[in-house]
mmCIF file of C-alpha atoms and ligand atoms in Angstrom:
data_model
loop_
_atom_site.group_PDB
_atom_site.id
_atom_site.type_symbol
_atom_site.label_atom_id
_atom_site.label_comp_id
_atom_site.label_asym_id
_atom_site.label_seq_id
_atom_site.Cartn_x
_atom_site.Cartn_y
_atom_site.Cartn_z
ATOM 1 C CA MET A 310 -48.329 -12.244 66.257
ATOM 2 C CA ASP A 311 -46.202 -9.151 65.663
ATOM 3 C CA ILE A 312 -48.315 -5.960 65.937
ATOM 4 C CA LEU A 313 -47.258 -4.650 62.570
ATOM 5 C CA LEU A 314 -48.294 -7.848 60.812
ATOM 6 C CA GLU A 315 -51.576 -7.903 62.741
ATOM 7 C CA LYS A 316 -52.284 -4.314 61.619
ATOM 8 C CA ALA A 317 -51.359 -5.085 58.007
ATOM 9 C CA LYS A 318 -53.553 -8.204 57.936
ATOM 10 C CA ASN A 319 -56.601 -6.636 59.507
ATOM 11 C CA LYS A 320 -56.519 -2.962 58.532
ATOM 12 C CA HIS A 321 -54.545 -3.182 55.255
ATOM 13 C CA GLU A 322 -52.717 -0.027 56.210
ATOM 14 C CA LEU A 323 -49.146 0.686 57.182
ATOM 15 C CA THR A 324 -47.072 3.869 57.364
ATOM 16 C CA ARG A 325 -43.885 4.421 55.389
ATOM 17 C CA GLU A 326 -41.850 3.763 58.556
ATOM 18 C CA GLU A 327 -43.726 0.542 59.294
ATOM 19 C CA LEU A 328 -43.330 -0.708 55.718
ATOM 20 C CA THR A 329 -39.633 0.113 55.813
ATOM 21 C CA ALA A 330 -39.230 -1.874 59.035
ATOM 22 C CA MET A 331 -40.920 -4.886 57.436
ATOM 23 C CA LEU A 332 -38.701 -4.609 54.333
ATOM 24 C CA GLN A 333 -35.564 -5.062 56.458
ATOM 25 C CA PRO A 334 -33.831 -8.415 55.803
ATOM 26 C CA GLU A 335 -34.141 -9.200 59.548
ATOM 27 C CA TYR A 336 -37.947 -9.121 59.457
ATOM 28 C CA PRO A 337 -39.096 -12.790 59.119
ATOM 29 C CA LEU A 338 -39.974 -13.397 55.474
ATOM 30 C CA ALA A 339 -41.885 -16.634 56.168
ATOM 31 C CA ASP A 340 -44.349 -14.750 58.431
ATOM 32 C CA LEU A 341 -44.912 -12.081 55.787
ATOM 33 C CA LEU A 342 -45.525 -14.635 53.040
ATOM 34 C CA SER A 343 -47.912 -16.662 55.168
ATOM 35 C CA ALA A 344 -49.934 -13.540 56.162
ATOM 36 C CA ALA A 345 -50.100 -12.453 52.506
ATOM 37 C CA ASP A 346 -51.235 -15.964 51.540
ATOM 38 C CA GLU A 347 -54.076 -15.815 54.071
ATOM 39 C CA VAL A 348 -55.197 -12.400 52.823
ATOM 40 C CA ARG A 349 -55.012 -13.621 49.214
ATOM 41 C CA LYS A 350 -57.233 -16.593 50.048
ATOM 42 C CA LYS A 351 -59.759 -14.442 51.871
ATOM 43 C CA TYR A 352 -60.084 -11.694 49.217
ATOM 44 C CA VAL A 353 -59.349 -13.319 45.833
ATOM 45 C CA GLY A 354 -59.751 -17.026 46.559
ATOM 46 C CA ASP A 355 -57.831 -20.055 45.350
ATOM 47 C CA GLU A 356 -58.106 -19.535 41.613
ATOM 48 C CA ILE A 357 -54.947 -18.692 39.682
ATOM 49 C CA HIS A 358 -55.724 -16.703 36.553
ATOM 50 C CA LEU A 359 -53.760 -17.416 33.399
ATOM 51 C CA ARG A 360 -52.887 -14.717 30.867
ATOM 52 C CA GLY A 361 -51.357 -15.753 27.549
ATOM 53 C CA LEU A 362 -48.403 -13.441 26.925
ATOM 54 C CA ILE A 363 -47.657 -12.467 23.302
ATOM 55 C CA GLU A 364 -44.397 -10.531 22.915
ATOM 56 C CA PHE A 365 -45.185 -9.088 19.510
ATOM 57 C CA SER A 366 -42.321 -6.644 18.879
ATOM 58 C CA ASN A 367 -38.906 -6.063 20.443
ATOM 59 C CA PHE A 368 -38.328 -2.681 18.735
ATOM 60 C CA CYS A 369 -38.140 0.142 21.255
ATOM 61 C CA LYS A 370 -37.578 3.862 20.876
ATOM 62 C CA ASN A 371 -36.573 4.178 24.531
ATOM 63 C CA ASN A 372 -33.248 3.550 26.150
ATOM 64 C CA CYS A 373 -33.925 2.336 29.705
ATOM 65 C CA LEU A 374 -30.543 1.488 31.198
ATOM 66 C CA TYR A 375 -31.735 -1.849 32.624
ATOM 67 C CA CYS A 376 -33.541 -3.332 29.621
ATOM 68 C CA GLY A 377 -32.143 -5.576 26.899
ATOM 69 C CA LEU A 378 -34.595 -4.119 24.368
ATOM 70 C CA ARG A 379 -33.200 -0.550 24.753
ATOM 71 C CA ARG A 380 -32.626 1.173 21.419
ATOM 72 C CA ASP A 381 -28.842 1.366 21.813
ATOM 73 C CA ASN A 382 -28.534 -2.389 22.101
ATOM 74 C CA LYS A 383 -27.375 -3.086 18.552
ATOM 75 C CA GLN A 384 -26.609 -6.715 19.308
ATOM 76 C CA ILE A 385 -30.146 -8.078 19.394
ATOM 77 C CA GLN A 386 -32.044 -9.192 16.344
ATOM 78 C CA ARG A 387 -35.173 -7.043 16.131
ATOM 79 C CA TYR A 388 -38.530 -8.535 15.112
ATOM 80 C CA ARG A 389 -42.152 -7.560 14.659
ATOM 81 C CA ILE A 390 -44.853 -10.192 14.427
ATOM 82 C CA ASP A 391 -47.309 -9.335 11.643
ATOM 83 C CA ILE A 392 -50.932 -8.626 12.512
ATOM 84 C CA ARG A 393 -52.260 -11.874 11.030
ATOM 85 C CA THR A 394 -49.811 -13.955 13.056
ATOM 86 C CA ILE A 395 -50.600 -11.998 16.256
ATOM 87 C CA LEU A 396 -54.270 -12.851 15.740
ATOM 88 C CA GLU A 397 -53.387 -16.498 15.061
ATOM 89 C CA LEU A 398 -51.394 -16.654 18.305
ATOM 90 C CA ALA A 399 -54.356 -15.175 20.198
ATOM 91 C CA SER A 400 -56.691 -17.668 18.588
ATOM 92 C CA HIS A 401 -54.335 -20.523 19.532
ATOM 93 C CA ALA A 402 -54.288 -19.185 23.124
ATOM 94 C CA LYS A 403 -58.074 -19.316 23.123
ATOM 95 C CA ASN A 404 -58.035 -22.873 21.755
ATOM 96 C CA MET A 405 -55.699 -23.851 24.579
ATOM 97 C CA GLY A 406 -58.366 -22.647 27.031
ATOM 98 C CA LEU A 407 -56.940 -19.246 27.963
ATOM 99 C CA LYS A 408 -59.445 -16.436 28.619
ATOM 100 C CA THR A 409 -57.085 -13.458 28.488
ATOM 101 C CA VAL A 410 -54.159 -12.463 26.325
ATOM 102 C CA VAL A 411 -51.535 -9.837 27.097
ATOM 103 C CA LEU A 412 -49.937 -8.057 24.153
ATOM 104 C CA GLN A 413 -46.514 -6.764 25.148
ATOM 105 C CA SER A 414 -43.814 -4.940 23.196
ATOM 106 C CA GLY A 415 -41.136 -2.283 23.304
ATOM 107 C CA GLU A 416 -42.368 1.198 22.417
ATOM 108 C CA ASP A 417 -42.600 0.482 18.697
ATOM 109 C CA ILE A 418 -44.043 3.366 16.694
ATOM 110 C CA TRP A 419 -44.595 1.101 13.649
ATOM 111 C CA PHE A 420 -47.698 -0.158 15.464
ATOM 112 C CA SER A 421 -49.785 2.962 14.853
ATOM 113 C CA THR A 422 -53.105 3.552 16.622
ATOM 114 C CA GLU A 423 -54.933 2.214 13.516
ATOM 115 C CA LYS A 424 -52.890 -0.996 13.530
ATOM 116 C CA MET A 425 -53.407 -1.466 17.273
ATOM 117 C CA VAL A 426 -57.137 -0.879 16.915
ATOM 118 C CA GLU A 427 -57.294 -3.529 14.177
ATOM 119 C CA ILE A 428 -55.483 -6.022 16.433
ATOM 120 C CA ILE A 429 -57.614 -5.154 19.472
ATOM 121 C CA ARG A 430 -60.863 -5.581 17.514
ATOM 122 C CA GLY A 431 -59.659 -8.893 16.082
ATOM 123 C CA ILE A 432 -58.858 -10.245 19.542
ATOM 124 C CA LYS A 433 -62.056 -8.928 21.139
ATOM 125 C CA ASP A 434 -64.059 -10.609 18.335
ATOM 126 C CA MET A 435 -62.649 -13.912 19.649
ATOM 127 C CA GLY A 436 -64.294 -13.220 23.028
ATOM 128 C CA LEU A 437 -60.991 -12.916 24.891
ATOM 129 C CA ALA A 438 -60.176 -10.350 27.580
ATOM 130 C CA LEU A 439 -57.267 -8.221 26.427
ATOM 131 C CA THR A 440 -54.415 -6.536 28.266
ATOM 132 C CA LEU A 441 -51.971 -4.179 26.565
ATOM 133 C CA SER A 442 -48.410 -3.508 27.769
ATOM 134 C CA ILE A 443 -46.982 -1.229 25.106
ATOM 135 C CA GLY A 444 -45.721 1.764 27.044
ATOM 136 C CA GLU A 445 -46.464 5.488 27.102
ATOM 137 C CA LYS A 446 -49.046 6.902 24.681
ATOM 138 C CA SER A 447 -51.236 10.003 24.539
ATOM 139 C CA ARG A 448 -54.607 10.008 26.274
ATOM 140 C CA GLU A 449 -56.276 10.001 22.816
ATOM 141 C CA GLU A 450 -54.416 6.838 21.840
ATOM 142 C CA TYR A 451 -55.378 5.106 25.096
ATOM 143 C CA GLU A 452 -58.971 6.210 24.508
ATOM 144 C CA ALA A 453 -58.917 4.684 21.007
ATOM 145 C CA TYR A 454 -57.656 1.363 22.410
ATOM 146 C CA ARG A 455 -60.344 1.412 25.102
ATOM 147 C CA LYS A 456 -63.091 2.186 22.583
ATOM 148 C CA ALA A 457 -61.846 -0.710 20.422
ATOM 149 C CA GLY A 458 -62.384 -2.966 23.434
ATOM 150 C CA ALA A 459 -59.031 -3.291 25.293
ATOM 151 C CA ASP A 460 -59.794 -4.150 28.922
ATOM 152 C CA ARG A 461 -56.549 -3.727 30.830
ATOM 153 C CA PHE A 462 -53.223 -1.945 30.574
ATOM 154 C CA LEU A 463 -49.923 -2.679 32.287
ATOM 155 C CA ILE A 464 -47.473 0.147 32.791
ATOM 156 C CA ARG A 465 -45.022 -0.207 35.637
ATOM 157 C CA ILE A 466 -43.966 2.957 37.401
ATOM 158 C CA GLU A 467 -40.629 1.047 37.836
ATOM 159 C CA THR A 468 -39.738 3.186 40.889
ATOM 160 C CA THR A 469 -41.397 6.110 42.664
ATOM 161 C CA ASP A 470 -37.987 7.692 43.274
ATOM 162 C CA LYS A 471 -38.164 10.343 40.517
ATOM 163 C CA LYS A 472 -34.426 10.860 40.312
ATOM 164 C CA LEU A 473 -33.718 7.126 40.187
ATOM 165 C CA TYR A 474 -36.397 6.761 37.491
ATOM 166 C CA GLU A 475 -35.086 9.591 35.342
ATOM 167 C CA ASP A 476 -31.452 8.446 35.751
ATOM 168 C CA ASN A 477 -32.403 4.959 34.612
ATOM 169 C CA ASP A 478 -34.849 5.970 31.878
ATOM 170 C CA PRO A 479 -32.988 8.703 30.003
ATOM 171 C CA GLY A 480 -35.256 11.114 28.112
ATOM 172 C CA MET A 481 -38.350 9.902 29.960
ATOM 173 C CA SER A 482 -40.297 11.822 32.611
ATOM 174 C CA TRP A 483 -41.632 10.262 35.802
ATOM 175 C CA GLU A 484 -44.557 12.726 35.815
ATOM 176 C CA LYS A 485 -45.530 11.646 32.296
ATOM 177 C CA ARG A 486 -45.474 7.981 33.363
ATOM 178 C CA ARG A 487 -47.704 8.764 36.339
ATOM 179 C CA GLN A 488 -50.041 10.774 34.090
ATOM 180 C CA CYS A 489 -50.342 7.760 31.775
ATOM 181 C CA MET A 490 -51.477 5.695 34.746
ATOM 182 C CA LEU A 491 -54.052 8.322 35.784
ATOM 183 C CA ASP A 492 -55.388 8.588 32.206
ATOM 184 C CA LEU A 493 -55.732 4.815 31.908
ATOM 185 C CA LYS A 494 -57.614 4.562 35.180
ATOM 186 C CA GLU A 495 -59.944 7.415 34.228
ATOM 187 C CA LEU A 496 -60.670 5.776 30.875
ATOM 188 C CA GLY A 497 -61.920 2.706 32.698
ATOM 189 C CA PHE A 498 -59.038 0.329 32.069
ATOM 190 C CA GLU A 499 -58.156 -2.164 34.741
ATOM 191 C CA LEU A 500 -54.823 -0.606 35.681
ATOM 192 C CA GLY A 501 -51.719 -2.695 36.154
ATOM 193 C CA SER A 502 -48.457 -1.258 37.390
ATOM 194 C CA GLY A 503 -45.496 -2.391 39.441
ATOM 195 C CA CYS A 504 -41.838 -1.816 40.178
ATOM 196 C CA LEU A 505 -38.373 -3.215 39.792
ATOM 197 C CA VAL A 506 -36.638 -4.320 42.985
ATOM 198 C CA GLY A 507 -32.857 -4.063 43.277
ATOM 199 C CA LEU A 508 -32.030 -1.148 40.976
ATOM 200 C CA PRO A 509 -28.632 0.337 41.881
ATOM 201 C CA GLY A 510 -29.161 3.037 44.526
ATOM 202 C CA GLN A 511 -32.737 2.007 45.389
ATOM 203 C CA THR A 512 -33.507 2.220 49.119
ATOM 204 C CA LEU A 513 -35.981 0.356 51.350
ATOM 205 C CA GLU A 514 -37.747 3.690 51.986
ATOM 206 C CA SER A 515 -38.247 4.111 48.262
ATOM 207 C CA LEU A 516 -39.713 0.579 47.991
ATOM 208 C CA ALA A 517 -42.085 1.478 50.842
ATOM 209 C CA ASP A 518 -43.097 4.560 48.810
ATOM 210 C CA ASP A 519 -43.734 2.304 45.796
ATOM 211 C CA ILE A 520 -46.243 0.227 47.768
ATOM 212 C CA LEU A 521 -48.011 3.346 49.105
ATOM 213 C CA PHE A 522 -48.083 4.742 45.538
ATOM 214 C CA PHE A 523 -49.843 1.590 44.248
ATOM 215 C CA LYS A 524 -52.558 2.165 46.812
ATOM 216 C CA GLU A 525 -52.839 5.888 46.179
ATOM 217 C CA THR A 526 -53.185 5.415 42.395
ATOM 218 C CA SER A 527 -55.789 2.677 42.884
ATOM 219 C CA CYS A 528 -53.986 0.009 40.877
ATOM 220 C CA ASP A 529 -55.909 -3.162 40.078
ATOM 221 C CA MET A 530 -52.884 -5.308 39.343
ATOM 222 C CA ILE A 531 -49.277 -5.096 40.542
ATOM 223 C CA GLY A 532 -46.289 -6.949 39.102
ATOM 224 C CA ILE A 533 -43.095 -6.894 41.127
ATOM 225 C CA GLY A 534 -39.918 -7.876 39.285
ATOM 226 C CA PRO A 535 -36.435 -8.300 40.654
ATOM 227 C CA PHE A 536 -34.063 -6.339 38.403
ATOM 228 C CA ILE A 537 -31.798 -8.764 36.514
ATOM 229 C CA PRO A 538 -28.742 -7.202 34.835
ATOM 230 C CA HIS A 539 -28.498 -7.706 31.080
ATOM 231 C CA PRO A 540 -24.959 -8.079 29.615
ATOM 232 C CA MET A 541 -25.649 -5.718 26.692
ATOM 233 C CA THR A 542 -26.803 -2.772 28.818
ATOM 234 C CA PRO A 543 -25.006 -0.069 30.823
ATOM 235 C CA LEU A 544 -26.088 -1.853 34.042
ATOM 236 C CA LYS A 545 -24.379 -5.121 33.053
ATOM 237 C CA ASN A 546 -22.040 -5.040 36.076
ATOM 238 C CA ALA A 547 -24.714 -4.065 38.602
ATOM 239 C CA GLU A 548 -25.351 -6.448 41.450
ATOM 240 C CA GLY A 549 -29.002 -6.931 40.528
ATOM 241 C CA GLY A 550 -32.052 -7.709 42.619
ATOM 242 C CA LYS A 551 -32.507 -10.805 44.736
ATOM 243 C CA LEU A 552 -35.609 -12.953 45.094
ATOM 244 C CA GLU A 553 -36.217 -12.356 48.808
ATOM 245 C CA PRO A 554 -36.556 -8.575 48.735
ATOM 246 C CA ALA A 555 -38.870 -8.886 45.700
ATOM 247 C CA LEU A 556 -41.046 -11.411 47.574
ATOM 248 C CA ARG A 557 -41.160 -9.032 50.555
ATOM 249 C CA VAL A 558 -42.390 -6.155 48.392
ATOM 250 C CA MET A 559 -44.943 -8.454 46.773
ATOM 251 C CA ALA A 560 -46.273 -9.817 50.083
ATOM 252 C CA LEU A 561 -46.594 -6.309 51.555
ATOM 253 C CA THR A 562 -48.414 -5.194 48.403
ATOM 254 C CA ARG A 563 -50.943 -8.003 48.920
ATOM 255 C CA LEU A 564 -51.386 -7.014 52.559
ATOM 256 C CA LEU A 565 -52.102 -3.386 51.666
ATOM 257 C CA LEU A 566 -54.127 -4.004 48.488
ATOM 258 C CA PRO A 567 -55.971 -7.213 49.436
ATOM 259 C CA ASP A 568 -58.363 -7.499 46.464
ATOM 260 C CA ILE A 569 -56.097 -6.813 43.481
ATOM 261 C CA ASN A 570 -54.441 -9.270 41.088
ATOM 262 C CA ILE A 571 -50.777 -10.027 41.649
ATOM 263 C CA PRO A 572 -48.755 -12.114 39.187
ATOM 264 C CA ALA A 573 -45.972 -14.503 40.124
ATOM 265 C CA THR A 574 -43.484 -12.927 37.704
ATOM 266 C CA THR A 575 -41.154 -14.691 35.268
ATOM 267 C CA ALA A 576 -38.228 -12.648 36.649
ATOM 268 C CA MET A 577 -38.822 -14.300 40.062
ATOM 269 C CA GLU A 578 -38.674 -17.749 38.444
ATOM 270 C CA THR A 579 -35.498 -16.754 36.617
ATOM 271 C CA LEU A 580 -33.727 -16.093 39.913
ATOM 272 C CA ALA A 581 -34.760 -19.387 41.527
ATOM 273 C CA PRO A 582 -36.403 -22.553 40.174
ATOM 274 C CA ASN A 583 -39.128 -22.238 42.823
ATOM 275 C CA GLY A 584 -39.455 -18.445 42.566
ATOM 276 C CA GLN A 585 -42.996 -18.458 41.160
ATOM 277 C CA THR A 586 -44.127 -21.175 43.558
ATOM 278 C CA LEU A 587 -42.943 -19.104 46.532
ATOM 279 C CA ALA A 588 -44.759 -16.105 45.046
ATOM 280 C CA LEU A 589 -47.999 -18.091 44.609
ATOM 281 C CA GLN A 590 -47.718 -19.143 48.242
ATOM 282 C CA GLY A 591 -47.020 -15.580 49.368
ATOM 283 C CA GLY A 592 -49.851 -13.529 47.875
ATOM 284 C CA ALA A 593 -49.759 -14.020 44.091
ATOM 285 C CA ASN A 594 -52.819 -15.213 42.129
ATOM 286 C CA VAL A 595 -51.887 -14.780 38.429
ATOM 287 C CA ILE A 596 -49.407 -16.423 36.036
ATOM 288 C CA MET A 597 -48.647 -15.374 32.464
ATOM 289 C CA PRO A 598 -47.628 -18.362 30.345
ATOM 290 C CA ASN A 599 -45.747 -17.262 27.247
ATOM 291 C CA VAL A 600 -47.672 -18.034 24.048
ATOM 292 C CA THR A 601 -45.272 -16.301 21.653
ATOM 293 C CA LEU A 602 -43.819 -18.576 18.951
ATOM 294 C CA THR A 603 -40.538 -20.099 20.114
ATOM 295 C CA ALA A 604 -38.626 -18.569 17.160
ATOM 296 C CA TYR A 605 -39.299 -15.017 18.418
ATOM 297 C CA ARG A 606 -38.990 -15.610 22.145
ATOM 298 C CA GLN A 607 -35.209 -15.887 22.198
ATOM 299 C CA HIS A 608 -35.019 -12.289 20.906
ATOM 300 C CA TYR A 609 -37.322 -10.832 23.556
ATOM 301 C CA GLN A 610 -34.538 -10.688 26.102
ATOM 302 C CA LEU A 611 -35.302 -8.061 28.715
ATOM 303 C CA TYR A 612 -32.786 -9.842 30.902
ATOM 304 C CA PRO A 613 -30.770 -13.057 30.484
ATOM 305 C CA GLY A 614 -32.003 -16.522 31.488
ATOM 306 C CA LYS A 615 -35.755 -15.900 31.007
ATOM 307 C CA THR A 616 -37.147 -19.271 31.954
ATOM 308 C CA THR A 617 -39.794 -19.487 29.263
ATOM 309 C CA THR A 618 -37.401 -19.005 26.319
ATOM 310 C CA GLY A 619 -37.101 -22.542 24.884
ATOM 311 C CA TYR A 620 -40.715 -23.714 25.165
ATOM 312 C CA THR A 621 -43.569 -23.875 22.693
ATOM 313 C CA PRO A 622 -46.853 -22.201 23.744
ATOM 314 C CA ASP A 623 -48.370 -25.617 24.557
ATOM 315 C CA GLU A 624 -45.364 -26.657 26.650
ATOM 316 C CA SER A 625 -45.359 -23.360 28.578
ATOM 317 C CA LEU A 626 -49.019 -23.757 29.421
ATOM 318 C CA LYS A 627 -48.660 -27.408 30.498
ATOM 319 C CA LYS A 628 -45.803 -26.506 32.848
ATOM 320 C CA VAL A 629 -47.843 -23.729 34.432
ATOM 321 C CA ILE A 630 -50.974 -25.880 34.904
ATOM 322 C CA ALA A 631 -48.856 -28.655 36.510
ATOM 323 C CA LYS A 632 -47.428 -26.053 38.916
ATOM 324 C CA ILE A 633 -50.902 -24.811 39.868
ATOM 325 C CA GLU A 634 -52.203 -28.323 40.486
ATOM 326 C CA SER A 635 -49.161 -29.283 42.534
ATOM 327 C CA LEU A 636 -50.051 -26.420 44.896
ATOM 328 C CA GLY A 637 -53.630 -27.683 45.330
ATOM 329 C CA ARG A 638 -54.978 -24.507 43.671
ATOM 330 C CA LYS A 639 -57.186 -24.276 40.569
ATOM 331 C CA VAL A 640 -56.978 -22.588 37.202
ATOM 332 C CA GLY A 641 -59.250 -19.511 37.021
ATOM 333 C CA SER A 642 -62.487 -20.209 35.188
ATOM 334 C CA GLY A 643 -63.424 -16.697 33.961
ATOM 335 C CA ALA A 644 -61.727 -13.566 32.619
ATOM 336 C CA GLY A 645 -60.161 -12.988 36.058
ATOM 337 C CA GLN A 646 -60.884 -9.302 36.661
ATOM 338 C CA SER A 647 -59.700 -8.103 40.058
ATOM 339 C CA PRO A 648 -62.464 -8.043 42.704
ATOM 340 C CA LYS A 649 -61.396 -4.453 43.411
ATOM 341 C CA TRP A 650 -62.090 -3.310 39.850
ATOM 342 C CA LEU A 651 -65.380 -5.210 39.703
ATOM 343 C CA LYS A 652 -66.505 -3.525 42.914
ATOM 344 C CA GLU A 653 -65.607 -0.087 41.498
ATOM 345 C CA GLN A 654 -67.624 -0.808 38.341
ATOM 346 C CA ASN A 655 -70.669 -1.834 40.374
ATOM 347 C CA THR A 656 -70.480 1.332 42.460
ATOM 348 C CA GLU A 657 -70.143 3.520 39.341
ATOM 349 C CA ASN A 658 -73.116 1.845 37.668
ATOM 350 C CA LYS A 659 -75.472 2.366 40.625
HETATM 351 N N1 SAM B 1593 -42.098 -1.219 26.886
HETATM 352 C C1 SAM B 1593 -43.172 -1.302 27.799
HETATM 353 C C2 SAM B 1593 -42.853 -0.622 29.107
HETATM 354 O O1 SAM B 1593 -41.697 -0.389 29.379
HETATM 355 O O2 SAM B 1593 -43.816 -0.338 29.842
HETATM 356 C C3 SAM B 1593 -43.603 -2.740 28.081
HETATM 357 C C4 SAM B 1593 -42.577 -3.780 27.945
HETATM 358 S S1 SAM B 1593 -41.234 -3.687 29.119
HETATM 359 C C5 SAM B 1593 -40.123 -4.813 28.451
HETATM 360 C C6 SAM B 1593 -41.960 -4.587 30.512
HETATM 361 C C7 SAM B 1593 -41.216 -4.517 31.805
HETATM 362 O O3 SAM B 1593 -39.996 -5.250 31.725
HETATM 363 C C8 SAM B 1593 -40.763 -3.151 32.268
HETATM 364 O O4 SAM B 1593 -41.830 -2.443 32.870
HETATM 365 C C9 SAM B 1593 -39.626 -3.477 33.256
HETATM 366 O O5 SAM B 1593 -40.077 -3.403 34.600
HETATM 367 C C10 SAM B 1593 -39.282 -4.962 32.901
HETATM 368 N N2 SAM B 1593 -37.829 -5.111 32.684
HETATM 369 C C11 SAM B 1593 -37.085 -4.506 31.756
HETATM 370 N N3 SAM B 1593 -35.774 -4.835 31.926
HETATM 371 C C12 SAM B 1593 -35.707 -5.660 33.005
HETATM 372 C C13 SAM B 1593 -34.629 -6.302 33.687
HETATM 373 N N4 SAM B 1593 -33.367 -6.154 33.305
HETATM 374 N N5 SAM B 1593 -34.931 -7.055 34.762
HETATM 375 C C14 SAM B 1593 -36.212 -7.233 35.160
HETATM 376 N N6 SAM B 1593 -37.260 -6.653 34.549
HETATM 377 C C15 SAM B 1593 -37.028 -5.845 33.483
HETATM 378 FE FE1 SF4 B 1594 -38.337 -0.104 25.995
HETATM 379 FE FE2 SF4 B 1594 -39.954 -0.960 27.946
HETATM 380 FE FE3 SF4 B 1594 -37.445 -1.893 27.722
HETATM 381 FE FE4 SF4 B 1594 -37.794 0.618 28.510
HETATM 382 S S1 SF4 B 1594 -38.478 -1.266 29.625
HETATM 383 S S2 SF4 B 1594 -36.328 -0.082 26.935
HETATM 384 S S3 SF4 B 1594 -39.619 1.180 27.325
HETATM 385 S S4 SF4 B 1594 -39.092 -2.192 26.293
#
């Protein structure tokens, strides 16, 4: 076996130069995916954890150039799901057998800390694990969510290239985003982050930096999404990301962070009908079936062609379970914390 792959598989360490070499299109993708699959099996096992995704508001005060929810997109119909309905959707997710829900939205200031705390408490009372993906907040707000019982938080760094980040996320600061991640980790959240692959001007070196950054910031979950241009955004004519480079970044992330959770992302499935299957066979161990009501889903268009758009929550879940079974893997039986985070908790409590 190639020495770099051997080193990655056994030591879980690579330099920026080595990562960059393995991100080249010439480096055999099949070998990378199969090594990542072996490491996944050894460290996190065969279970695939399901998270019920509730996209509860598509209002956003930010203006990220790549995202269909950006505030200057006047062509989408905005919605907010009321608190009672959010709780009903969570309860339905629980009745369908899901153990975790993920609440995701644009940065919608209507959902004040008090409202979020009410939602968090309601969901925690159902005995579900809860992940939030609602963007940048103050440390005090994150602390209030944690005290109310929220377990995990997803906030992608998007790219570690500061200039690329600030060019694509006007008015936002890369340092602030990083600080949010550090605050969340310190407050005891299981920290999820990730990056977009294929942003205009992004280099392989910068993707290598992204992977090293995930390790340095001690992330517990990493979602890698190919960037898919949205027709109502300034990046509508961009070339967009491709599946293969995104799979490469994902597989290398598994090799360097062997005991974290890695989702097979919806954006991967949008680019190819077998995108998520390839991801699950190349290091991924999580899927997030969409449990938002069908009527709202069509308006949560981060990018066009999202594969889950037309399905009811029950249909989305059935499709995902069939996929898992067809791969000879099994649906996760518990809340699905990452082994890395569990180990850290045990060490802290000793
Ligand atoms: N607003 C919160 C935030 O930005 O952290 C959470 C929701 S945001 C819609 C979730 C993720 O969608 C972002 O972190 C970004 O990586 C991804 N996303 C946005 N536009 C995308 C696009 N055009 N293609 C692929 N992923 C996209
Ligand atoms: Fe808003 Fe998040 Fe989209 Fe940026 S990526 S515009 S913060 S929803």
